[in-house]
XYZ file of C-alpha atoms in Angstrom:
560
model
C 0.000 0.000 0.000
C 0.783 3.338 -0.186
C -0.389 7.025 1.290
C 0.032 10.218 -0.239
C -1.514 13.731 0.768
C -2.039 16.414 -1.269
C -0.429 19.160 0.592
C 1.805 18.722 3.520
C 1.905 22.060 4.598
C -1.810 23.357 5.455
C -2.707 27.213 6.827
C -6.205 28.051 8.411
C -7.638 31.077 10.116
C -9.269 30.420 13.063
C -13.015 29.820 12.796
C -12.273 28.616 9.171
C -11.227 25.353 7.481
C -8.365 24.032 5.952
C -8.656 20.439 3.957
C -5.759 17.401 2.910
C -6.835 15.359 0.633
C -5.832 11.786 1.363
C -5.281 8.882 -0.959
C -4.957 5.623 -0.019
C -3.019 3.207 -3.400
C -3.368 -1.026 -2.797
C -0.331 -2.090 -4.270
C -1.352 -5.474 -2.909
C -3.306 -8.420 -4.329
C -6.732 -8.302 -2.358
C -9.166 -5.850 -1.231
C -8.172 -3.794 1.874
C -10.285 -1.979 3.790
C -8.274 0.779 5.670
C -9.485 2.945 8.254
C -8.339 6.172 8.929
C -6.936 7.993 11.974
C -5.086 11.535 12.216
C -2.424 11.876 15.458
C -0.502 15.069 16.617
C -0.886 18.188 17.832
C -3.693 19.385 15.471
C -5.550 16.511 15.258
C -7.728 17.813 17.858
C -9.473 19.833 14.940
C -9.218 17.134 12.359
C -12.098 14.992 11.024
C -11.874 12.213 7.691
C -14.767 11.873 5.512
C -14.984 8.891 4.579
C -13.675 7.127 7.566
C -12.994 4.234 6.285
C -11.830 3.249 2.700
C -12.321 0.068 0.447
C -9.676 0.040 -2.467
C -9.251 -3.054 -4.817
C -5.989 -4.081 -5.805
C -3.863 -1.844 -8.581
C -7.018 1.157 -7.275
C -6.641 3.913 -5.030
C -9.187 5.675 -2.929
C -9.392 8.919 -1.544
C -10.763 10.822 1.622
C -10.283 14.632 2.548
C -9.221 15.441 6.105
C -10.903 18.772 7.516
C -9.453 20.626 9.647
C -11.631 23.450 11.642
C -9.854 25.347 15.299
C -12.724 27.503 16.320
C -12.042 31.308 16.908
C -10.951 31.564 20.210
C -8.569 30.563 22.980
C -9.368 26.909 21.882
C -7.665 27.171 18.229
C -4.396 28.713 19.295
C -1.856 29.856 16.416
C 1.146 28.331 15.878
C 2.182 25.923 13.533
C 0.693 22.141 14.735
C 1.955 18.938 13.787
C 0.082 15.755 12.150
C -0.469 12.412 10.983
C -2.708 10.613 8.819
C -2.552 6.855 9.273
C -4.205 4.039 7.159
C -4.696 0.904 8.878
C -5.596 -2.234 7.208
C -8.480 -3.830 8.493
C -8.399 -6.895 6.635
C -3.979 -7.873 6.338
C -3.688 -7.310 10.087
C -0.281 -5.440 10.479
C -0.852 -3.070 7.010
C -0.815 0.038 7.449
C 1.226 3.781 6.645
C 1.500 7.264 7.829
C 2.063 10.235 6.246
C 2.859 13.611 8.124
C 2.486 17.355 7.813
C 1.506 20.377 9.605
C -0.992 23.066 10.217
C -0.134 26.742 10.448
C -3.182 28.062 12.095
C -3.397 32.238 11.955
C -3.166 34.556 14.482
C -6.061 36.876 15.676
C -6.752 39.490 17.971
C -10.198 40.383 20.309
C -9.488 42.092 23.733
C -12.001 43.632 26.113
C -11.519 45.164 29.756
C -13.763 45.976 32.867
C -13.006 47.415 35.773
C -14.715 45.722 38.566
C -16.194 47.400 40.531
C -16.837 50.304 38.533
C -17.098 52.508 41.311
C -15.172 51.927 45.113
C -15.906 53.709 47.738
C -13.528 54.570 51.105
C -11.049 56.924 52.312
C -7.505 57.009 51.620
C -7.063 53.518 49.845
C -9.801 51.383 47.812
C -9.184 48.415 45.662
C -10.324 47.622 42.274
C -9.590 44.678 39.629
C -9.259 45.754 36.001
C -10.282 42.317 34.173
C -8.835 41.685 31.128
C -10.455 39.068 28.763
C -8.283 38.357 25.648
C -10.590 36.248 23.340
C -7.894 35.618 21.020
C -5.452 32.695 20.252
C -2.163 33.681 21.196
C -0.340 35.264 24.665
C -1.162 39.422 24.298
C 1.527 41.881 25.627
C -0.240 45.227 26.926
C 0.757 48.702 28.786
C -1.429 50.124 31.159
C -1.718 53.331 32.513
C -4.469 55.781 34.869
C -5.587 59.268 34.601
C -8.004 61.544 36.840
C -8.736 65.397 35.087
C -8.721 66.645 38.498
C -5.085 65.158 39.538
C -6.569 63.907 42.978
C -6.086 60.541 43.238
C -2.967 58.278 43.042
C -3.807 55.063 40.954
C -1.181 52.258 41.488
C -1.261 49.075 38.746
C 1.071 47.197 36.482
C 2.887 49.241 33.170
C 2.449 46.018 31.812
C 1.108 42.760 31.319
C 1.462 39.658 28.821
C -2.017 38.021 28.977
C -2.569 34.452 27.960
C -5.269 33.299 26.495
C -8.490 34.017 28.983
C -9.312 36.238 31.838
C -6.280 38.091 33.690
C -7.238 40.068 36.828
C -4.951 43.182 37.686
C -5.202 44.664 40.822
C -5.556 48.567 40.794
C -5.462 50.296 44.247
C -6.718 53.745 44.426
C -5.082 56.287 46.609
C -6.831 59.932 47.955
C -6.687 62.326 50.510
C -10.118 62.276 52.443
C -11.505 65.997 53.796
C -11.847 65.948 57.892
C -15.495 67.027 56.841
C -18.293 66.989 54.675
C -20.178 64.875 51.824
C -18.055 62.082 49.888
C -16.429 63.169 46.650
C -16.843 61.731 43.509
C -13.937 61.336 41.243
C -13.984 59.763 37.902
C -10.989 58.010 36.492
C -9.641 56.303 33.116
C -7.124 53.353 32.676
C -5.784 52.923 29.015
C -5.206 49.332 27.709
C -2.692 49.927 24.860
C -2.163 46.394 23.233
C 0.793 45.552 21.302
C 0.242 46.636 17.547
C -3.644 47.344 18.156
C -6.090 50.366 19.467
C -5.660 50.850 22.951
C -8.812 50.247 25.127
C -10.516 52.736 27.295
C -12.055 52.231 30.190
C -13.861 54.816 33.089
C -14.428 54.303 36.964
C -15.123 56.420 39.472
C -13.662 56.995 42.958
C -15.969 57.984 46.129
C -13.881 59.576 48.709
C -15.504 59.505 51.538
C -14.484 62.450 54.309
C -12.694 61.410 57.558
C -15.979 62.392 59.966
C -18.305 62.889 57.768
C -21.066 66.180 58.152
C -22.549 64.787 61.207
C -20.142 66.378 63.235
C -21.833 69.616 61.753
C -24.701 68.585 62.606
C -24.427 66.859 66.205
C -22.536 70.111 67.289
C -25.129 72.472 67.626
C -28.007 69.626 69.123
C -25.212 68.761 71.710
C -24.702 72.756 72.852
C -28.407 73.134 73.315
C -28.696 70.301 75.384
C -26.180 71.321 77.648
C -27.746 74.640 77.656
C -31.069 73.571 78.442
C -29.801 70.787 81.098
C -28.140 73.332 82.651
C -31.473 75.861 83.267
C -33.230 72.397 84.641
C -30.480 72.013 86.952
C -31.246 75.611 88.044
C -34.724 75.664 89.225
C -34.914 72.519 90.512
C -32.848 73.762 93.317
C -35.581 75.922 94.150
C -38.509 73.469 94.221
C -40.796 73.693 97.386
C -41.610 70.912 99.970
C -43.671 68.063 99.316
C -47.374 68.593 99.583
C -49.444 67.019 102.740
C -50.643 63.461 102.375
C -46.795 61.911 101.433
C -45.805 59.096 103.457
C -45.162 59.523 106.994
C -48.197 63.026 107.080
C -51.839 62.804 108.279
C -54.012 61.999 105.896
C -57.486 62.799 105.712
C -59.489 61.095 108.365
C -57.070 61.284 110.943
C -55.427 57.699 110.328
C -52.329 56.726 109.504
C -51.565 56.224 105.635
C -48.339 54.160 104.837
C -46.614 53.304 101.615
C -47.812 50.527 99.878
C -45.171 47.467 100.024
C -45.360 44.881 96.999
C -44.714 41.363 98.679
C -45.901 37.572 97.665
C -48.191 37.246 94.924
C -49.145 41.290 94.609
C -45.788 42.474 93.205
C -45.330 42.835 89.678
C -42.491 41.258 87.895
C -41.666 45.085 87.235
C -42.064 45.672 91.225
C -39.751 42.715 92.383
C -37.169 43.568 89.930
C -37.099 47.629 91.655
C -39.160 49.387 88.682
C -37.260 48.087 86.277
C -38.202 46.437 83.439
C -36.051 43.321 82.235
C -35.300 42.857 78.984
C -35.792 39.308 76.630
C -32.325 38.062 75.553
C -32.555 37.289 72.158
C -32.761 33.711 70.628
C -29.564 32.796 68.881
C -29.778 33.049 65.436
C -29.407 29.468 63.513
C -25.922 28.869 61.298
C -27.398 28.901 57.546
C -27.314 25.158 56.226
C -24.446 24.135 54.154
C -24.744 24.547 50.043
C -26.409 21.054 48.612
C -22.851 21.312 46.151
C -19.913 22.804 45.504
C -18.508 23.062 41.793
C -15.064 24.915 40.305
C -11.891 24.194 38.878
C -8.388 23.364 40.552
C -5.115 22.644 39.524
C -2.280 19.972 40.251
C 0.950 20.837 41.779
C 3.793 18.215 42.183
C 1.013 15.701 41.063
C -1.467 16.944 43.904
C -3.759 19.824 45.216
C -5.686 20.537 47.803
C -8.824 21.944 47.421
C -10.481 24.368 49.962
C -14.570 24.364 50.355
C -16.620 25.863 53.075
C -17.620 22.472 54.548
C -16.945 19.191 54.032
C -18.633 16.192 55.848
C -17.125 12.939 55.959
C -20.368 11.614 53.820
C -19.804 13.701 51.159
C -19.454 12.580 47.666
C -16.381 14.175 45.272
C -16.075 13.912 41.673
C -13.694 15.111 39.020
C -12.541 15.402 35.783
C -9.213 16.472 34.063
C -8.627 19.373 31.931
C -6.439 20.148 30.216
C -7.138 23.848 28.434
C -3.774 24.892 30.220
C -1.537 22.048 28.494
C -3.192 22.244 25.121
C -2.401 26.020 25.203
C 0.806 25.828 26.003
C 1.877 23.106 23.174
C 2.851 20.614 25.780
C 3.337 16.989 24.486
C 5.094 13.703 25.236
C 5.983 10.923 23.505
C 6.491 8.364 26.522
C 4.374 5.852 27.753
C 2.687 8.193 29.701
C -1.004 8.637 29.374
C -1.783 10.960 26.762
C -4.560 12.145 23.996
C -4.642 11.147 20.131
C -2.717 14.863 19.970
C -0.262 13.619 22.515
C -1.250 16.038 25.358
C -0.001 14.693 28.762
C -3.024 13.319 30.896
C -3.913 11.903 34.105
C -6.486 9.835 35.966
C -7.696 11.303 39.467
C -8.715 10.299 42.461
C -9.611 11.823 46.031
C -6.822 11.091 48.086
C -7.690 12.490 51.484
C -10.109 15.082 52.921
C -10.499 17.160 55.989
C -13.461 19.449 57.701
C -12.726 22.158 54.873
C -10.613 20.602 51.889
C -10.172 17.805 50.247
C -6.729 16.234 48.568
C -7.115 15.386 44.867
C -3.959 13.360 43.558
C -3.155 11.572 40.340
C -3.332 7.609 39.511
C -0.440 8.053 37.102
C 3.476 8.012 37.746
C 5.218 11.904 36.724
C 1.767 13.499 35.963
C 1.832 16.764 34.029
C 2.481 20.037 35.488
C -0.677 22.156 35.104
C -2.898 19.447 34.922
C -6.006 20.930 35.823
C -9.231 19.587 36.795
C -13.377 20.309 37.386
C -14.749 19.452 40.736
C -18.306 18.730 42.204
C -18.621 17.983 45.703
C -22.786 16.639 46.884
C -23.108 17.904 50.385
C -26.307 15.778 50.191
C -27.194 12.174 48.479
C -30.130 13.260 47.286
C -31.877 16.273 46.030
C -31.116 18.747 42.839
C -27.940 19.715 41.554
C -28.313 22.701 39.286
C -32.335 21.483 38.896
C -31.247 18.276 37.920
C -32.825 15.921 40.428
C -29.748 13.251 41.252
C -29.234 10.116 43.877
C -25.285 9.691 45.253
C -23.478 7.756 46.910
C -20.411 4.930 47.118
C -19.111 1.297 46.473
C -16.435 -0.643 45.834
C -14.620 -3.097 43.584
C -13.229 -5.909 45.910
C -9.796 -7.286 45.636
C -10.043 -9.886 42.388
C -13.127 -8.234 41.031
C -13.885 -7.099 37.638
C -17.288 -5.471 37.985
C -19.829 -5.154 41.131
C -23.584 -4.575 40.451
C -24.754 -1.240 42.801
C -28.449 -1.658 43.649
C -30.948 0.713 45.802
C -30.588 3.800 43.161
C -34.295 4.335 42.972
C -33.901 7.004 40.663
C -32.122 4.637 38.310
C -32.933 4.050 35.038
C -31.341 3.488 31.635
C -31.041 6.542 30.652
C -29.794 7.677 33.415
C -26.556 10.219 33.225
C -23.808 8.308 35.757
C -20.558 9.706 36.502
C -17.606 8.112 38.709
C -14.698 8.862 40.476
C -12.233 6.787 42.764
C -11.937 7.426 46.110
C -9.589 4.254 47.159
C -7.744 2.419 44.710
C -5.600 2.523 41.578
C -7.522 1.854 38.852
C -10.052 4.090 36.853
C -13.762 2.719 36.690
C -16.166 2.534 34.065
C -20.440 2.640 33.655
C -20.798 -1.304 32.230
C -25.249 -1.308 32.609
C -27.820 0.888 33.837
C -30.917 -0.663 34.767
C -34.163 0.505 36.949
C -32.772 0.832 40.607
C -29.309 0.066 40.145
C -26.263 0.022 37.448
C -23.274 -2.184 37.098
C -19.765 -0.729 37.438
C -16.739 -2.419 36.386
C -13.021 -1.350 36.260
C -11.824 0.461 32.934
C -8.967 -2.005 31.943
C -11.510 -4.530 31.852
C -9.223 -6.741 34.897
C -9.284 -7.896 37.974
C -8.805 -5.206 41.041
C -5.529 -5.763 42.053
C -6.432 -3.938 45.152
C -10.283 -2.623 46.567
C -11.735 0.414 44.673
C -13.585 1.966 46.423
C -15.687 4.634 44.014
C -18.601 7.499 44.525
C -21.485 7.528 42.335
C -23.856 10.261 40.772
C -26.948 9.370 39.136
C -28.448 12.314 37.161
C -31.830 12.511 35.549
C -30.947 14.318 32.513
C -34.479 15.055 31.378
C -35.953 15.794 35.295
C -37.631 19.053 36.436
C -35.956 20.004 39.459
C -36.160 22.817 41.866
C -34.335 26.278 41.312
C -33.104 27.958 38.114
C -31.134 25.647 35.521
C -27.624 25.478 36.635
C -26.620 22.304 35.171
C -27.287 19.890 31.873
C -26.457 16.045 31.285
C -26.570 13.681 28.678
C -24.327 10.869 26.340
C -21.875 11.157 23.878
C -19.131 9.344 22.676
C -16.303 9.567 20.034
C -16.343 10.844 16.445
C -15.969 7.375 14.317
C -12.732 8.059 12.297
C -10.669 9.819 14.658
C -10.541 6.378 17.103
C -8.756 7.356 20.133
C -7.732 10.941 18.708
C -10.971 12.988 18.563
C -14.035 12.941 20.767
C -17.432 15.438 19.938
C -17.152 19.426 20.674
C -20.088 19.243 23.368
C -22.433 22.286 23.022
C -24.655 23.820 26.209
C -25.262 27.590 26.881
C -24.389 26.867 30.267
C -20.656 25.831 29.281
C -17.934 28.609 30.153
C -14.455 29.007 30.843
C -15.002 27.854 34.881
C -18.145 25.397 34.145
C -17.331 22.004 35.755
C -17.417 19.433 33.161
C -18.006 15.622 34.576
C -17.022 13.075 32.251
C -17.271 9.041 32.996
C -16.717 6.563 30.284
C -19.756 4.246 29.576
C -19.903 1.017 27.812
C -23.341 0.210 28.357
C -23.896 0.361 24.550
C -21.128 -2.555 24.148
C -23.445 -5.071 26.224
C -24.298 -7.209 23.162
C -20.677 -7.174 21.571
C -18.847 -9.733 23.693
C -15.467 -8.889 22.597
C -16.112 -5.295 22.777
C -17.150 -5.328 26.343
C -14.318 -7.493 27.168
C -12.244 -5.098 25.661
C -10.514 -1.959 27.648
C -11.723 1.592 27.489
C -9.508 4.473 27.098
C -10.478 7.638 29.827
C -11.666 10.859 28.537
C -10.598 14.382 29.482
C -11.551 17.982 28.474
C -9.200 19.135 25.956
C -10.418 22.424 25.848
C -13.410 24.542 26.680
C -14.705 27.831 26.680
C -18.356 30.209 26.259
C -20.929 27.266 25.218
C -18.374 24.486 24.311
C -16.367 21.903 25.436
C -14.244 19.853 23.487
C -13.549 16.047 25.028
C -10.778 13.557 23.757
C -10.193 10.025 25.228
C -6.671 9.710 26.902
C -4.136 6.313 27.090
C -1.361 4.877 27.234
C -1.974 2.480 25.005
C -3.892 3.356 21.348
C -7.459 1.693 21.725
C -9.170 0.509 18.849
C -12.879 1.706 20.101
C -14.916 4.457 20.122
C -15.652 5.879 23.551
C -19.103 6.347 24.540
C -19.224 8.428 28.148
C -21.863 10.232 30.284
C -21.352 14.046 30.836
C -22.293 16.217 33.173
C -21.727 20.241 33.325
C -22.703 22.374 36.344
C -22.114 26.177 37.028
């Protein structure tokens, strides 16, 4: 056999496409059928249409690889390796690459807000200038602050290179406060002067408040005529006459005795007993609000591990993750070890909660030398049951024993199957896998498809995608799996309005759909990742360490 392309060296601007045509010669004596793959760094973008080719001997066949990076942080430019590969799928061992790369264009779109716009206080306040570069590539900018009436001393940055995403920059605001009066309002601009480009404008305001304020002004004069008229009180009450006749201790009318009445026993009033005055209630202690039913973000490794702070965090509560790796993919990080990587060889890892404590919990990787800046999404149930987002969901845990391959998790009365699922290991060092959903239960097995060599120990969410929860829509679920001709290389861009660049995205591979293929359910699942993500998107690809010859089907869940 043999593979050519038509161009080797491809361009694209972002948003656009770029195609390769591909053809596939049999120099051979039968009739192949070869499918086709594309590795490397762009192949995150690539798709083949056809997938698969079937070429008689002395023909040739052809198939045209697209390639489409969106416009935005998730296409960045640079030039990108690739691969196509032809695999025989009849002469087992048959197969041939052919490489080239993808210059993918630069483009700019920055935007800046000053948060808040306007900060009020006396001689310092604090702002955050946030700087959003929508582009595809790092931006180098200058800063710089003016007031028209020269009364305030703005401290920030000259400069700033901004990758891809939001960059906060702190700007503290300095003024001299008057000893009286009404707060001042002072308006302000900062200039955003990107390399090459228009600079950006942008206007806030500064409240100076005074050092006493005008009550002083005020209180003053009420003060003086109190002491004035305390003092002519004071006067003639050092003239008042005796008491009149008939006070204790005088004749009263009649000619007996009169006395002051004495409150004793049952006759005295609470306000009696307690000398005339009256006691006050001591308020009821005010009950601590309850805990939020979840917690959901982003965190990053750090020497393989992070620890991840949260309000509260009972020892019931159920933790799952995801990695990302947006940070990696921007930066052009690869490896070509045995290390567990994506079809675009992007360093990966499998995670697990490692540890937790009354206010964090430990998340650590199941992989020897895990990437630096390996980040990861996070959802922690405070609750087994209830609505996350207004999705109404059951949680809670199991285990693989020692010499197990799968366990079968019953009692999940909202089960059913199409129920979302998503996993994550708690205990243990292998990565799990959905195997069967059924009503009031599902079946969990170990992704390698092999015994435990130790207990895994695993937390479970079940999600009704479809359900009409409480509260406003925070969250969405559903299946996917990935794209057939990019096996192990490309998985489906996953579209939601309620995807952005901090969304948690859950991801748990699923081979319910393999039930009635023996040898496919036998067979080993790669794990899947986020590769990249960003406003209404999210773009999954399986990770390995070994090239799997499946698609991967998985259950995802996003959550704001």
């Amino acid at each position: 056999m043999r593979l050519e392309l038509d161009m080797a060296e491809a361009a694209v601007e972002p948003g656009g496409q770029a195609r390769v045509r591909v053809t596939v010669y049999n120099t051979g004596t039968r009739v192949e059928r070869f499918a086709l793959a594309v590795t490397g760094t762009a192949a995150r973008w690539a798709t083949a249409d056809p997938a698969e080719l079937t070429v008689y001997p002395g023909a040739a066949a052809t198939s045209t690889v697209t390639f489409a990076p969106p416009r935005g942080p998730g296409g960045p430019a640079g030039v990108w390796d690739f691969a196509v590969q032809a695999a025989s799928e009849v002469s087992g061992g048959l197969r041939q690459s052919a490489p080239g790369t993808l210059s993918v264009a630069r483009f700019h779109a920055l935007t800046a807000a000053l948060s808040p716009v306007a900060a009020r206080g006396g001689s310092r306040t604090r702002q955050v200038l946030v700087l959003d570069n929508q582009g595809n590539a790092p931006e180098d900018v200058w800063l710089s602050a003016t007031d028209p009436e020269n009364e305030l001393r703005i401290a920030l940055p000259a400069s700033a290179r901004l990758a891809p995403g939001k960059t906060e920059v702190a700007v503290q605001v300095g003024a001299t406060p008057a000893t009286f009066g009404l707060p001042k309002r002072v308006p302000f601009t900062i200039t955003v002067t990107p390399s090459g480009e228009r600079p950006l404008t942008v206007e806030g305001t500064r409240i100076v408040a005074p050092r006493f304020g005008r009550w002083p002004l005020i209180v003053a004069p009420l003060v003086a005529a109190a002491l004035v008229g305390g003092a002519l009180a004071l006067t003639r009450s050092t003239g008042d006459p005796a008491a009149p006749a008939g006070a204790a201790g005088e004749a009263a009318p009649g000619g007996s005795e009169s006395e002051p009445a004495k409150a004793t026993g049952k006759d005295a009033s609470p306000s009696a007993r307690a000398g005339g005055t009256k006691a006050t209630p001591k308020p009821s202690p005010k009950k601590p609000p309850p805990p939020p039913s979840y917690y959901a973000g982003k965190g990053e490794l750090s020497g393989g591990a992070a620890d991840v702070p949260v309000t509260s965090l009972a020892s019931d509560a159920k933790i799952f993750l995801t990695p990302d790796l947006t940070a990696i993919t921007m930066s052009g990080t690869t490896v070509t070890d045995s290390r567990p990587r994506t079809g675009g060889n992007f360093p990966a890892a499998a995670l697990r909660v490692a540890g937790r404590e009354k206010k964090s919990f430990r998340v650590e990787a199941m992989s020897d030398a895990p990437p630096d800046g390996l980040r990861f999404s996070y959802l922690v149930l405070t609750r087994s049951q209830g609505t996350v987002g207004g999705l109404p969901y059951q949680a809670g845990s199991s285990r693989i024993g020692t010499g197990q391959q799968r366990v079968r998790v019953p009692g999940v009365e909202t089960a059913t199957p199409d129920s979302v699922i998503i996993l994550t290991v708690r205990d243990g060092g292998q990565a799990v896998r959905i195997d069967a959903k059924e009503d009031g239960g599902f079946i969990a097995s170990t992704l390698d498809a092999l015994p435990a060599a130790a207990e895994v120990s695993f937390d479970y969410l079940v999600v009704d995608p479809d359900g009409k929860g409480t509260g406003r829509r925070k969250a969405a679920a559903g299946l996917d799996r990935t794209e057939p001709g990019n096996v192990g290389t490309a998985a489906p861009r996953l579209e939601d309005d309620l995807i952005g660049e901090r969304s948690a995205v859950l991801l748990t591979p699923d081979a319910t759909s393999y039930r009635d293929d023996a040898g496919l359910y036998a067979t080993a699942l790669a794990d899947v990742c986020v590769l990249s993500q960003g406003d209404g998107f999210a773009e999954v690809e399986p990770f390995y360490s070994q090239r799997p010859f499946v698609k991967i089907p998985y259950d995802w869940l996003v959550v704001t």
